[in-house]
Tab-separated table of C-alpha atoms in Angstrom:
chain	number	residue	atom	x	y	z
A	814	MET	CA	-22.035	17.418	11.279
A	815	ARG	CA	-20.419	19.999	9.262
A	816	LYS	CA	-17.014	20.228	11.480
A	817	ARG	CA	-16.670	16.512	11.641
A	818	ASN	CA	-17.330	16.572	7.448
A	819	ILE	CA	-14.369	19.086	7.319
A	820	LYS	CA	-11.485	17.696	9.616
A	821	LYS	CA	-12.033	13.834	7.987
A	822	ASN	CA	-11.600	15.688	4.212
A	823	LYS	CA	-9.130	17.109	6.016
A	824	LEU	CA	-7.719	14.211	7.113
A	825	LEU	CA	-7.506	12.251	3.807
A	826	LEU	CA	-6.210	15.607	2.241
A	827	LYS	CA	-3.670	14.417	5.030
A	828	LEU	CA	-2.992	11.630	4.185
A	829	LEU	CA	-2.769	11.980	0.585
A	830	ILE	CA	-0.031	14.726	0.309
A	831	ILE	CA	2.177	12.157	2.597
A	832	THR	CA	1.236	9.299	-0.063
A	833	PHE	CA	2.646	11.550	-2.878
A	834	ILE	CA	5.742	12.996	-1.207
A	835	SER	CA	6.526	9.966	-0.379
A	836	VAL	CA	5.837	8.568	-4.359
A	837	LEU	CA	7.719	11.171	-4.837
A	838	LEU	CA	10.864	10.854	-2.754
A	839	GLY	CA	10.788	7.147	-4.388
A	840	ILE	CA	10.723	8.208	-7.947
A	841	PHE	CA	13.922	10.455	-6.780
A	842	CYS	CA	15.447	8.186	-4.587
A	843	ILE	CA	17.721	5.712	-7.922
A	844	ALA	CA	19.257	9.706	-8.572
A	845	VAL	CA	21.092	10.060	-5.515
A	846	LEU	CA	21.898	6.526	-5.427
A	847	SER	CA	26.003	5.388	-5.589
A	848	LYS	CA	27.200	3.057	-8.333
A	849	SER	CA	27.767	-0.098	-6.624
A	850	ASN	CA	23.548	0.787	-4.675
A	851	LYS	CA	22.539	1.079	-8.891
A	852	ILE	CA	24.669	-1.925	-9.971
A	853	MET	CA	23.043	-3.570	-6.780
A	854	ILE	CA	19.120	-2.797	-8.074
A	855	LYS	CA	20.267	-3.845	-11.687
A	856	GLU	CA	21.535	-6.727	-10.864
A	857	ASN	CA	17.930	-7.369	-8.281
A	858	LEU	CA	15.948	-6.773	-11.168
A	859	GLN	CA	17.251	-8.819	-13.925
A	860	VAL	CA	17.072	-11.985	-11.168
A	861	PHE	CA	13.509	-10.726	-10.816
A	862	PHE	CA	13.356	-11.442	-14.158
A	863	THR	CA	14.871	-14.239	-13.765
A	864	SER	CA	12.477	-16.182	-11.703
A	865	LEU	CA	9.772	-15.247	-13.906
A	866	LYS	CA	10.562	-17.496	-15.925
A	867	LYS	CA	10.224	-19.777	-13.131
A	868	LEU	CA	7.999	-18.742	-11.298
A	869	ASN	CA	5.903	-21.484	-8.694
A	870	TYR	CA	2.512	-19.617	-9.610
A	871	THR	CA	0.553	-21.649	-6.381
A	872	LYS	CA	3.467	-21.132	-4.020
A	873	ALA	CA	4.201	-17.343	-4.513
A	874	PHE	CA	0.271	-16.748	-4.522
A	875	ILE	CA	-0.052	-18.490	-1.666
A	876	HIS	CA	3.298	-16.004	0.126
A	877	CYS	CA	2.014	-13.240	-1.468
A	878	LEU	CA	-1.307	-13.386	-0.123
A	879	SER	CA	-0.833	-14.378	3.288
A	880	SER	CA	2.013	-11.718	3.721
A	881	ASN	CA	-0.511	-9.304	2.834
A	882	ILE	CA	-2.914	-9.818	4.142
A	883	ILE	CA	-1.391	-10.113	7.150
A	884	PHE	CA	-0.151	-6.392	6.768
A	885	THR	CA	-3.363	-5.603	5.671
A	886	THR	CA	-4.301	-7.253	9.863
A	887	PHE	CA	-1.690	-4.940	10.781
A	888	ILE	CA	-2.649	-2.297	10.040
A	889	TRP	CA	-6.229	-2.366	11.152
A	890	ILE	CA	-5.450	-4.143	14.508
A	891	PHE	CA	-3.390	-0.870	14.849
A	892	GLY	CA	-6.145	1.173	14.038
A	893	ILE	CA	-8.244	-0.252	17.154
A	894	SER	CA	-5.118	0.837	20.007
A	895	ILE	CA	-5.142	4.369	20.262
A	896	ILE	CA	-1.196	4.636	19.874
A	897	GLY	CA	-1.723	2.901	16.378
A	898	ILE	CA	-1.211	6.120	14.173
A	899	PRO	CA	2.436	7.096	13.928
A	900	ILE	CA	2.610	3.128	12.958
A	901	ILE	CA	-0.159	3.514	10.518
A	902	LEU	CA	1.546	6.548	8.530
A	903	LEU	CA	4.563	5.245	8.597
A	904	PHE	CA	3.326	1.387	7.022
A	905	LEU	CA	1.413	4.265	4.508
A	906	ILE	CA	4.621	6.059	3.771
A	907	ILE	CA	7.408	3.279	3.065
A	908	LYS	CA	4.267	1.213	1.150
A	909	SER	CA	4.200	5.409	-1.215
A	910	PHE	CA	8.079	5.344	-1.357
A	911	ILE	CA	8.295	1.441	-2.406
A	912	LEU	CA	5.881	2.090	-5.345
A	913	GLY	CA	7.905	5.471	-6.501
A	914	PHE	CA	11.106	3.515	-6.239
A	915	SER	CA	9.860	0.541	-8.004
A	916	ILE	CA	8.804	2.560	-11.554
A	917	SER	CA	12.127	4.777	-11.121
A	918	SER	CA	14.311	1.723	-11.035
A	919	PHE	CA	12.266	-0.256	-14.384
A	920	ILE	CA	12.249	3.196	-15.598
A	921	TYR	CA	15.938	4.480	-14.917
A	922	PHE	CA	17.342	0.319	-16.542
A	923	TYR	CA	14.748	-0.980	-18.801
A	924	HIS	CA	13.967	2.835	-20.458
A	925	TRP	CA	11.088	2.636	-23.103
A	926	LYS	CA	10.434	-1.034	-22.037
A	927	GLY	CA	11.234	-0.658	-18.355
A	928	ILE	CA	8.177	2.180	-18.167
A	929	ILE	CA	5.638	-0.644	-20.215
A	930	ALA	CA	7.042	-3.023	-17.592
A	931	ALA	CA	5.793	-0.027	-14.498
A	932	LEU	CA	2.289	0.822	-15.414
A	933	ILE	CA	2.430	-3.081	-15.508
A	934	TYR	CA	3.748	-4.316	-12.160
A	935	MET	CA	2.424	-1.469	-10.823
A	936	ILE	CA	-0.915	-2.130	-10.688
A	937	PRO	CA	-0.668	-4.422	-7.754
A	938	LEU	CA	1.066	-1.771	-5.996
A	939	VAL	CA	-1.121	0.508	-6.099
A	940	ILE	CA	-4.432	-1.417	-5.101
A	941	ASN	CA	-2.378	-2.170	-1.810
A	942	LEU	CA	-1.654	1.247	-1.489
A	943	PHE	CA	-5.565	1.986	-2.024
A	944	THR	CA	-6.014	-0.428	0.030
A	945	ILE	CA	-3.304	1.483	2.641
A	946	MET	CA	-4.835	4.309	1.550
A	947	THR	CA	-8.204	3.454	3.039
A	948	LEU	CA	-7.146	1.298	5.975
A	949	SER	CA	-5.055	4.389	7.339
A	950	TYR	CA	-8.106	6.674	7.009
A	951	TYR	CA	-10.548	4.607	8.402
A	952	GLY	CA	-8.141	3.139	11.631
A	953	ILE	CA	-6.960	6.982	12.433
A	954	LEU	CA	-10.396	7.773	12.587
A	955	PHE	CA	-11.267	4.603	14.526
A	956	SER	CA	-8.782	5.576	16.896
A	957	LYS	CA	-10.096	9.367	17.235
A	958	ASN	CA	-13.237	7.925	18.001
A	959	LEU	CA	-11.503	5.583	20.938
A	960	ASN	CA	-9.851	8.290	22.165
A	961	ARG	CA	-12.884	10.475	22.406
A	962	LEU	CA	-14.592	7.559	24.194
A	963	LEU	CA	-12.148	7.033	26.388
A	964	PHE	CA	-10.790	9.694	28.012
A	965	LEU	CA	-13.006	12.360	26.894
A	966	LYS	CA	-16.126	10.709	27.643
A	967	LYS	CA	-18.256	11.813	24.644
A	968	GLU	CA	-20.728	9.420	23.599
A	969	ILE	CA	-20.340	8.040	20.778
A	970	ARG	CA	-22.028	4.548	18.406
A	971	PHE	CA	-19.199	2.631	19.017
A	972	LYS	CA	-21.428	-0.299	17.986
A	973	ASN	CA	-22.210	1.270	14.712
A	974	ILE	CA	-18.524	2.491	14.476
A	975	MET	CA	-16.821	-1.113	14.743
A	976	LYS	CA	-19.393	-2.611	12.271
A	977	LYS	CA	-18.104	-0.206	9.530
A	978	TYR	CA	-14.208	-0.979	10.628
A	979	ILE	CA	-14.950	-4.783	10.399
A	980	LYS	CA	-16.937	-3.967	6.908
A	981	ILE	CA	-13.225	-1.982	5.642
A	982	LEU	CA	-11.512	-4.926	6.210
A	983	LEU	CA	-13.739	-7.167	4.403
A	984	PHE	CA	-13.955	-4.931	2.014
A	985	SER	CA	-9.532	-4.083	2.264
A	986	LEU	CA	-8.862	-8.644	2.269
A	987	ILE	CA	-11.623	-8.915	-1.567
A	988	LEU	CA	-9.265	-6.140	-2.426
A	989	ILE	CA	-5.449	-7.236	-1.512
A	990	ILE	CA	-7.358	-10.890	-2.596
A	991	ILE	CA	-7.911	-8.883	-6.196
A	992	SER	CA	-3.894	-7.340	-6.572
A	993	SER	CA	-2.021	-10.461	-4.893
A	994	VAL	CA	-4.728	-12.368	-8.124
A	995	ILE	CA	-3.189	-9.538	-10.573
A	996	GLU	CA	0.158	-9.705	-8.787
A	997	ILE	CA	0.872	-13.482	-9.603
A	998	TYR	CA	-1.162	-14.863	-12.275
A	999	ILE	CA	-1.236	-11.526	-14.589
A	1000	VAL	CA	1.508	-9.182	-13.863
A	1001	PRO	CA	4.323	-11.901	-14.608
A	1002	ASN	CA	3.245	-13.163	-18.177
A	1003	ILE	CA	2.841	-10.142	-19.240
A	1004	LEU	CA	5.670	-8.829	-18.382
A	1005	LYS	CA	7.841	-12.795	-19.717
A	1006	LEU	CA	6.170	-10.727	-23.266
A	1007	LEU	CA	8.729	-7.833	-23.155
A	1008	ARG	CA	11.533	-10.260	-23.333
A	1009	ILE	CA	13.793	-7.827	-20.619
């Protein structure tokens, strides 16, 4: 039991390190981009801030929520498959990188206002990242337990593990709904006040 807890703690630590490194890479990525790429990113940010003024909240919320639910469900499903671990880790790396890149882009182009914008904008991203980290952690554990059951022929309480994994999905979906509400109904209205 103690060995299993140590392994779980090691897994959590590894996931935290992967997330931290990916966020840092995203932050520093802006520094190595070419001038043309930086101009393109600034133009995209300007389009983003302009689109906030004429945002259709209902359509945006449905799109945001559905894409987040699909993404979350995919990660959960990959946890059920034994070969899903690399894909789960790839999703975690991508989302962490996007968080870091978004923060650095706001700060690089908008300075002090960018820091405030980044702090506001990152709230739903951090909730999403926490959700993905939780799913990744339990998905990898589930995948390992499945491996122990199918290939190592070890006895495990599969029903209990499955019930817990379904609860994790439901918990993740609740977080996704909260983050989607914040992303569409709260963040844009606060960002508008900055007048970037």
